[in-house]
Amino acid sequence: MELGGSAARLGCAVAMCGLLLAGCTSGGDGPGRPAAGTTSGGAAGTGPSPTTVVDADPARLPRTRAQATALVRGIMPGPSAFGPDTVRREPYESDPRRWAVLGDSCVWEQRALPEDVLASLTRHYEIPARGGRGPLRLSAVVTVHRSAEQADWENAGVLEEMMRCPSQLLRPGEVLRNLTDVPNSLADSGNGFADDVLAESGTYTGDDVGGPHPYVWEQTRIGQFTLAVSAQGAKGWTKRGLLDLLREPHATMRGSLRGAIGRRTPTGSVPPPATGTGAPETPGTTASGEPGPAAPEGGRR
């Protein structure tokens, strides 16, 4: 979406959800999302997904669920992306044929993917308790839509979720409260690396870690892809510390996506900048792994 269009569409979606909340949450595909197999305009989204931040090669964009799943696994970070002390949290990897949906009662649950989503994968990590700090739970999520417009509506849905449910139950005994979201379009607030950026913050309380503790979640949209990272705080962790911890893994995911979908540069030529108007990012190495057990019922955050 071009500069200004994203803010207008997201603002319109939030306004409509505030006035007509029931209309925004009807259907079985999750809040703020169009019915399965349609875009916000009602037409099937099957074409290439334009983006101004990556010189994407249409031939390298996934068009089937198998292609999307393979691509997602190739760009998902491993635990070491979050630091040397980070380990897998079990279950480590979700089923890419399902994704998390915030239900009418503000409880996160897993559902089968709607038709407009090709794949969605979540990985869970943890930094064990050490040095006066409690255990820090982390996650990374990549979702592949059939079109950029449908991915854009996922972002609009996040804003609706925050308005509808400022408190959300991730899993039994794990609650997010006081949620606020800040959207930024390309070139807004220094965003030169994604078509849209969403930053969410609030507090996290868990039966085993107490609370409230800081909670942060960040999602970027590049064309038909959304990439997110989150941290659920614990004793001794600050909001700034969580943001600093997530910055590099999130950038690595974006760099890996560019490498997966970008147009290949002929040998000997100078590649164009991949990060738009912002500071350059260094693509990280890709992370791959075999499918693990399905993730527990709960939110993608």
Tab-separated table of C-alpha atoms in Angstrom:
chain	number	residue	atom	x	y	z
A	1	MET	CA	0.000	0.000	0.000
A	2	GLU	CA	1.294	3.471	-0.828
A	3	LEU	CA	2.165	6.050	1.806
A	4	GLY	CA	-1.003	7.408	3.389
A	5	GLY	CA	-3.146	4.595	2.060
A	6	SER	CA	-2.213	2.277	4.888
A	7	ALA	CA	-2.979	4.782	7.594
A	8	ALA	CA	-6.261	5.647	5.920
A	9	ARG	CA	-7.295	2.013	5.560
A	10	LEU	CA	-6.281	1.106	9.096
A	11	GLY	CA	-7.960	4.222	10.468
A	12	CYS	CA	-11.105	3.443	8.529
A	13	ALA	CA	-11.082	-0.134	9.766
A	14	VAL	CA	-10.722	0.990	13.374
A	15	ALA	CA	-13.479	3.569	12.999
A	16	MET	CA	-15.818	1.063	11.421
A	17	CYS	CA	-15.020	-1.507	14.101
A	18	GLY	CA	-15.714	1.034	16.812
A	19	LEU	CA	-19.123	1.833	15.328
A	20	LEU	CA	-20.069	-1.553	13.917
A	21	LEU	CA	-18.166	-4.022	16.043
A	22	ALA	CA	-20.476	-6.905	15.314
A	23	GLY	CA	-19.920	-6.506	11.588
A	24	CYS	CA	-16.160	-6.546	12.020
A	25	THR	CA	-16.147	-9.775	13.994
A	26	SER	CA	-18.756	-11.840	12.213
A	27	GLY	CA	-17.825	-15.005	10.379
A	28	GLY	CA	-15.380	-17.767	11.164
A	29	ASP	CA	-12.087	-16.326	9.894
A	30	GLY	CA	-11.223	-14.191	12.889
A	31	PRO	CA	-11.835	-10.545	13.793
A	32	GLY	CA	-11.277	-7.868	11.194
A	33	ARG	CA	-10.660	-10.357	8.383
A	34	PRO	CA	-12.755	-10.797	5.229
A	35	ALA	CA	-14.626	-14.015	4.630
A	36	ALA	CA	-12.549	-16.952	3.490
A	37	GLY	CA	-11.467	-16.695	-0.123
A	38	THR	CA	-12.204	-12.971	-0.478
A	39	THR	CA	-10.389	-9.700	-0.074
A	40	SER	CA	-11.856	-6.621	1.584
A	41	GLY	CA	-13.335	-5.731	-1.767
A	42	GLY	CA	-14.951	-9.115	-2.212
A	43	ALA	CA	-12.725	-10.420	-5.021
A	44	ALA	CA	-10.447	-13.409	-4.764
A	45	GLY	CA	-6.836	-12.392	-4.180
A	46	THR	CA	-4.728	-14.618	-6.394
A	47	GLY	CA	-2.258	-12.260	-8.068
A	48	PRO	CA	1.272	-11.247	-7.094
A	49	SER	CA	1.545	-9.080	-3.990
A	50	PRO	CA	3.167	-5.703	-4.699
A	51	THR	CA	5.520	-4.142	-2.166
A	52	THR	CA	7.658	-1.034	-2.404
A	53	VAL	CA	10.351	-2.217	0.029
A	54	VAL	CA	11.491	-5.341	-1.834
A	55	ASP	CA	12.123	-5.832	-5.542
A	56	ALA	CA	10.081	-9.038	-5.424
A	57	ASP	CA	10.293	-11.575	-8.225
A	58	PRO	CA	6.714	-12.733	-8.993
A	59	ALA	CA	8.066	-16.162	-9.903
A	60	ARG	CA	9.472	-16.575	-6.374
A	61	LEU	CA	6.274	-15.654	-4.518
A	62	PRO	CA	4.408	-18.672	-3.099
A	63	ARG	CA	1.076	-19.552	-4.675
A	64	THR	CA	0.333	-22.856	-2.944
A	65	ARG	CA	0.230	-23.859	0.699
A	66	ALA	CA	3.150	-26.232	0.241
A	67	GLN	CA	5.279	-23.450	-1.267
A	68	ALA	CA	4.282	-21.032	1.488
A	69	THR	CA	5.061	-23.521	4.254
A	70	ALA	CA	8.506	-24.243	2.829
A	71	LEU	CA	9.266	-20.527	2.507
A	72	VAL	CA	8.113	-19.780	6.048
A	73	ARG	CA	10.284	-22.496	7.571
A	74	GLY	CA	13.260	-21.095	5.702
A	75	ILE	CA	12.950	-17.622	7.213
A	76	MET	CA	11.913	-18.499	10.778
A	77	PRO	CA	14.684	-17.774	13.303
A	78	GLY	CA	16.188	-20.383	15.558
A	79	PRO	CA	16.686	-19.784	19.306
A	80	SER	CA	20.200	-18.366	18.861
A	81	ALA	CA	18.742	-15.362	17.010
A	82	PHE	CA	17.468	-14.125	20.385
A	83	GLY	CA	20.792	-14.626	22.139
A	84	PRO	CA	23.098	-17.433	23.268
A	85	ASP	CA	21.041	-18.263	26.358
A	86	THR	CA	17.791	-18.792	24.439
A	87	VAL	CA	16.360	-22.304	24.185
A	88	ARG	CA	13.377	-23.914	22.525
A	89	ARG	CA	10.165	-23.778	24.486
A	90	GLU	CA	8.088	-26.903	24.076
A	91	PRO	CA	6.019	-27.318	22.036
A	92	TYR	CA	8.445	-25.470	19.782
A	93	GLU	CA	6.598	-25.169	16.481
A	94	SER	CA	2.937	-24.795	15.588
A	95	ASP	CA	1.004	-26.529	12.830
A	96	PRO	CA	1.308	-24.271	9.719
A	97	ARG	CA	-2.227	-25.320	8.715
A	98	ARG	CA	-3.692	-23.546	11.747
A	99	TRP	CA	-3.457	-20.098	13.264
A	100	ALA	CA	-4.536	-18.241	16.386
A	101	VAL	CA	-7.819	-16.333	16.444
A	102	LEU	CA	-9.121	-14.081	19.218
A	103	GLY	CA	-12.634	-15.300	19.968
A	104	ASP	CA	-15.672	-13.273	20.970
A	105	SER	CA	-14.885	-13.856	24.668
A	106	CYS	CA	-11.351	-12.407	24.254
A	107	VAL	CA	-9.736	-15.839	24.547
A	108	TRP	CA	-7.119	-16.929	21.983
A	109	GLU	CA	-7.760	-20.241	20.252
A	110	GLN	CA	-6.341	-22.244	17.357
A	111	ARG	CA	-8.421	-22.652	14.190
A	112	ALA	CA	-7.897	-24.033	10.709
A	113	LEU	CA	-6.517	-21.495	8.248
A	114	PRO	CA	-9.086	-19.553	6.220
A	115	GLU	CA	-8.895	-19.797	2.448
A	116	ASP	CA	-7.087	-16.466	2.092
A	117	VAL	CA	-4.111	-17.631	4.228
A	118	LEU	CA	-1.554	-19.979	2.668
A	119	ALA	CA	0.493	-20.724	5.802
A	120	SER	CA	1.116	-19.442	9.322
A	121	LEU	CA	3.876	-20.709	11.586
A	122	THR	CA	4.717	-19.842	15.188
A	123	ARG	CA	7.862	-20.776	17.078
A	124	HIS	CA	8.230	-20.499	20.850
A	125	TYR	CA	11.451	-19.750	22.727
A	126	GLU	CA	12.545	-19.056	26.292
A	127	ILE	CA	15.447	-17.445	28.101
A	128	PRO	CA	15.661	-19.413	31.362
A	129	ALA	CA	15.651	-17.653	34.726
A	130	ARG	CA	19.085	-16.430	35.682
A	131	GLY	CA	20.811	-13.686	37.644
A	132	GLY	CA	17.718	-12.385	39.380
A	133	ARG	CA	15.622	-12.400	36.207
A	134	GLY	CA	12.631	-14.631	35.677
A	135	PRO	CA	12.100	-16.846	32.599
A	136	LEU	CA	11.376	-14.803	29.490
A	137	ARG	CA	8.995	-16.262	26.913
A	138	LEU	CA	9.448	-15.255	23.279
A	139	SER	CA	7.777	-16.063	19.979
A	140	ALA	CA	8.130	-15.467	16.247
A	141	VAL	CA	5.302	-15.729	13.713
A	142	VAL	CA	5.241	-15.602	9.915
A	143	THR	CA	1.966	-15.618	7.996
A	144	VAL	CA	1.580	-15.793	4.217
A	145	HIS	CA	-1.610	-14.433	2.668
A	146	ARG	CA	-2.654	-14.823	-0.928
A	147	SER	CA	-2.445	-11.060	-1.497
A	148	ALA	CA	-1.030	-7.923	0.073
A	149	GLU	CA	-4.527	-6.568	0.584
A	150	GLN	CA	-5.482	-9.561	2.711
A	151	ALA	CA	-2.305	-9.167	4.784
A	152	ASP	CA	-3.200	-5.502	5.219
A	153	TRP	CA	-6.574	-6.539	6.604
A	154	GLU	CA	-4.821	-8.782	9.117
A	155	ASN	CA	-3.124	-5.667	10.492
A	156	ALA	CA	-6.438	-3.832	10.602
A	157	GLY	CA	-7.827	-6.792	12.535
A	158	VAL	CA	-5.099	-6.424	15.162
A	159	LEU	CA	-6.223	-2.862	15.848
A	160	GLU	CA	-9.804	-4.026	16.143
A	161	GLU	CA	-8.737	-6.750	18.573
A	162	MET	CA	-7.041	-4.224	20.837
A	163	MET	CA	-10.154	-2.015	20.894
A	164	ARG	CA	-12.495	-4.930	21.475
A	165	CYS	CA	-10.304	-6.775	23.983
A	166	PRO	CA	-7.824	-4.589	25.900
A	167	SER	CA	-7.445	-7.678	28.132
A	168	GLN	CA	-6.864	-11.052	26.452
A	169	LEU	CA	-6.442	-14.613	27.728
A	170	LEU	CA	-3.492	-16.245	25.945
A	171	ARG	CA	-3.876	-19.582	27.714
A	172	PRO	CA	-5.243	-20.623	31.122
A	173	GLY	CA	-3.277	-18.636	33.671
A	174	GLU	CA	-1.694	-16.244	31.117
A	175	VAL	CA	-3.313	-12.822	30.637
A	176	LEU	CA	-2.447	-9.709	28.638
A	177	ARG	CA	-3.867	-6.398	29.880
A	178	ASN	CA	-3.807	-2.665	29.097
A	179	LEU	CA	-2.987	-3.253	25.427
A	180	THR	CA	-2.235	-0.362	23.106
A	181	ASP	CA	-1.233	-0.472	19.432
A	182	VAL	CA	0.668	2.053	17.307
A	183	PRO	CA	0.586	1.652	13.484
A	184	ASN	CA	3.121	3.202	11.110
A	185	SER	CA	3.059	3.214	7.323
A	186	LEU	CA	6.106	3.262	5.075
A	187	ALA	CA	8.207	6.403	5.770
A	188	ASP	CA	6.289	7.194	8.972
A	189	SER	CA	8.350	7.503	12.179
A	190	GLY	CA	11.494	6.231	10.490
A	191	ASN	CA	9.866	3.165	8.926
A	192	GLY	CA	11.836	2.471	5.765
A	193	PHE	CA	11.842	-1.322	5.928
A	194	ALA	CA	8.200	-2.457	5.698
A	195	ASP	CA	4.934	-1.524	4.035
A	196	ASP	CA	3.336	-1.336	7.478
A	197	VAL	CA	4.498	-1.707	11.073
A	198	LEU	CA	2.421	-2.399	14.180
A	199	ALA	CA	3.808	-2.088	17.709
A	200	GLU	CA	1.773	-3.377	20.632
A	201	SER	CA	2.555	-3.090	24.332
A	202	GLY	CA	0.858	-3.836	27.610
A	203	THR	CA	1.321	-6.072	30.614
A	204	TYR	CA	1.635	-9.839	31.009
A	205	THR	CA	0.660	-11.856	34.072
A	206	GLY	CA	1.278	-15.594	34.395
A	207	ASP	CA	0.502	-18.021	37.183
A	208	ASP	CA	4.124	-19.171	37.234
A	209	VAL	CA	5.870	-15.790	36.823
A	210	GLY	CA	3.471	-13.432	38.587
A	211	GLY	CA	3.089	-9.927	37.287
A	212	PRO	CA	2.144	-7.628	35.848
A	213	HIS	CA	5.319	-7.562	33.754
A	214	PRO	CA	6.045	-5.692	30.484
A	215	TYR	CA	4.772	-7.226	27.262
A	216	VAL	CA	5.698	-6.174	23.719
A	217	TRP	CA	4.722	-7.420	20.260
A	218	GLU	CA	5.851	-6.080	16.886
A	219	GLN	CA	4.608	-6.983	13.425
A	220	THR	CA	5.724	-5.840	9.993
A	221	ARG	CA	3.966	-6.364	6.678
A	222	ILE	CA	5.909	-6.783	3.461
A	223	GLY	CA	3.542	-7.431	0.576
A	224	GLN	CA	1.520	-10.546	1.308
A	225	PHE	CA	3.664	-11.483	4.326
A	226	THR	CA	3.366	-10.532	7.987
A	227	LEU	CA	6.290	-11.166	10.348
A	228	ALA	CA	5.973	-10.757	14.108
A	229	VAL	CA	7.991	-11.191	17.289
A	230	SER	CA	6.855	-10.933	20.897
A	231	ALA	CA	8.161	-11.076	24.457
A	232	GLN	CA	6.182	-11.843	27.609
A	233	GLY	CA	8.070	-10.288	30.481
A	234	ALA	CA	9.080	-11.650	33.855
A	235	LYS	CA	10.832	-10.399	36.997
A	236	GLY	CA	13.819	-8.201	36.222
A	237	TRP	CA	12.931	-7.468	32.580
A	238	THR	CA	12.086	-3.948	31.396
A	239	LYS	CA	10.080	-2.881	28.378
A	240	ARG	CA	13.186	-1.310	26.831
A	241	GLY	CA	15.097	-4.529	27.391
A	242	LEU	CA	12.400	-6.517	25.602
A	243	LEU	CA	12.366	-4.133	22.645
A	244	ASP	CA	16.152	-4.307	22.344
A	245	LEU	CA	16.042	-8.105	22.470
A	246	LEU	CA	13.488	-8.369	19.653
A	247	ARG	CA	15.056	-5.872	17.273
A	248	GLU	CA	17.736	-8.072	15.702
A	249	PRO	CA	15.643	-11.256	15.274
A	250	HIS	CA	12.893	-9.225	13.635
A	251	ALA	CA	15.382	-7.614	11.247
A	252	THR	CA	16.882	-11.020	10.490
A	253	MET	CA	13.449	-12.357	9.522
A	254	ARG	CA	12.896	-9.438	7.150
A	255	GLY	CA	16.322	-9.916	5.616
A	256	SER	CA	15.679	-13.628	5.107
A	257	LEU	CA	12.337	-12.858	3.453
A	258	ARG	CA	14.026	-10.454	1.037
A	259	GLY	CA	16.503	-13.152	0.135
A	260	ALA	CA	13.696	-15.634	-0.456
A	261	ILE	CA	11.449	-13.488	-2.671
A	262	GLY	CA	13.735	-10.798	-4.095
A	263	ARG	CA	14.703	-10.582	-7.715
A	264	ARG	CA	18.131	-12.111	-8.205
A	265	THR	CA	20.796	-9.625	-9.264
A	266	PRO	CA	22.977	-10.591	-12.257
A	267	THR	CA	26.564	-11.413	-11.357
A	268	GLY	CA	28.757	-8.336	-11.281
A	269	SER	CA	25.962	-5.796	-10.908
A	270	VAL	CA	25.265	-3.730	-7.827
A	271	PRO	CA	22.125	-4.846	-5.983
A	272	PRO	CA	19.571	-2.150	-5.181
A	273	PRO	CA	18.984	-1.210	-1.530
A	274	ALA	CA	16.487	-3.574	0.069
A	275	THR	CA	15.319	-1.495	3.010
A	276	GLY	CA	13.647	1.484	1.358
A	277	THR	CA	14.376	4.857	2.986
A	278	GLY	CA	15.587	3.615	6.341
A	279	ALA	CA	18.932	2.442	7.635
A	280	PRO	CA	20.205	-0.686	5.924
A	281	GLU	CA	19.567	-4.024	7.514
A	282	THR	CA	21.885	-6.982	7.244
A	283	PRO	CA	20.031	-10.124	6.190
A	284	GLY	CA	20.558	-12.930	8.646
A	285	THR	CA	21.085	-16.557	7.984
A	286	THR	CA	18.007	-18.647	7.413
A	287	ALA	CA	16.761	-21.082	10.021
A	288	SER	CA	15.155	-24.358	9.099
A	289	GLY	CA	13.886	-27.271	11.099
A	290	GLU	CA	11.686	-30.282	11.030
A	291	PRO	CA	8.071	-29.852	12.146
A	292	GLY	CA	7.672	-30.084	15.878
A	293	PRO	CA	4.584	-30.897	17.916
A	294	ALA	CA	1.597	-28.613	17.545
A	295	ALA	CA	1.701	-25.459	19.622
A	296	PRO	CA	-0.557	-25.288	22.684
A	297	GLU	CA	-3.916	-23.620	22.367
A	298	GLY	CA	-3.308	-19.909	22.761
A	299	GLY	CA	-2.457	-16.664	21.029
A	300	ARG	CA	0.043	-16.060	18.285
A	301	ARG	CA	1.582	-13.500	20.643
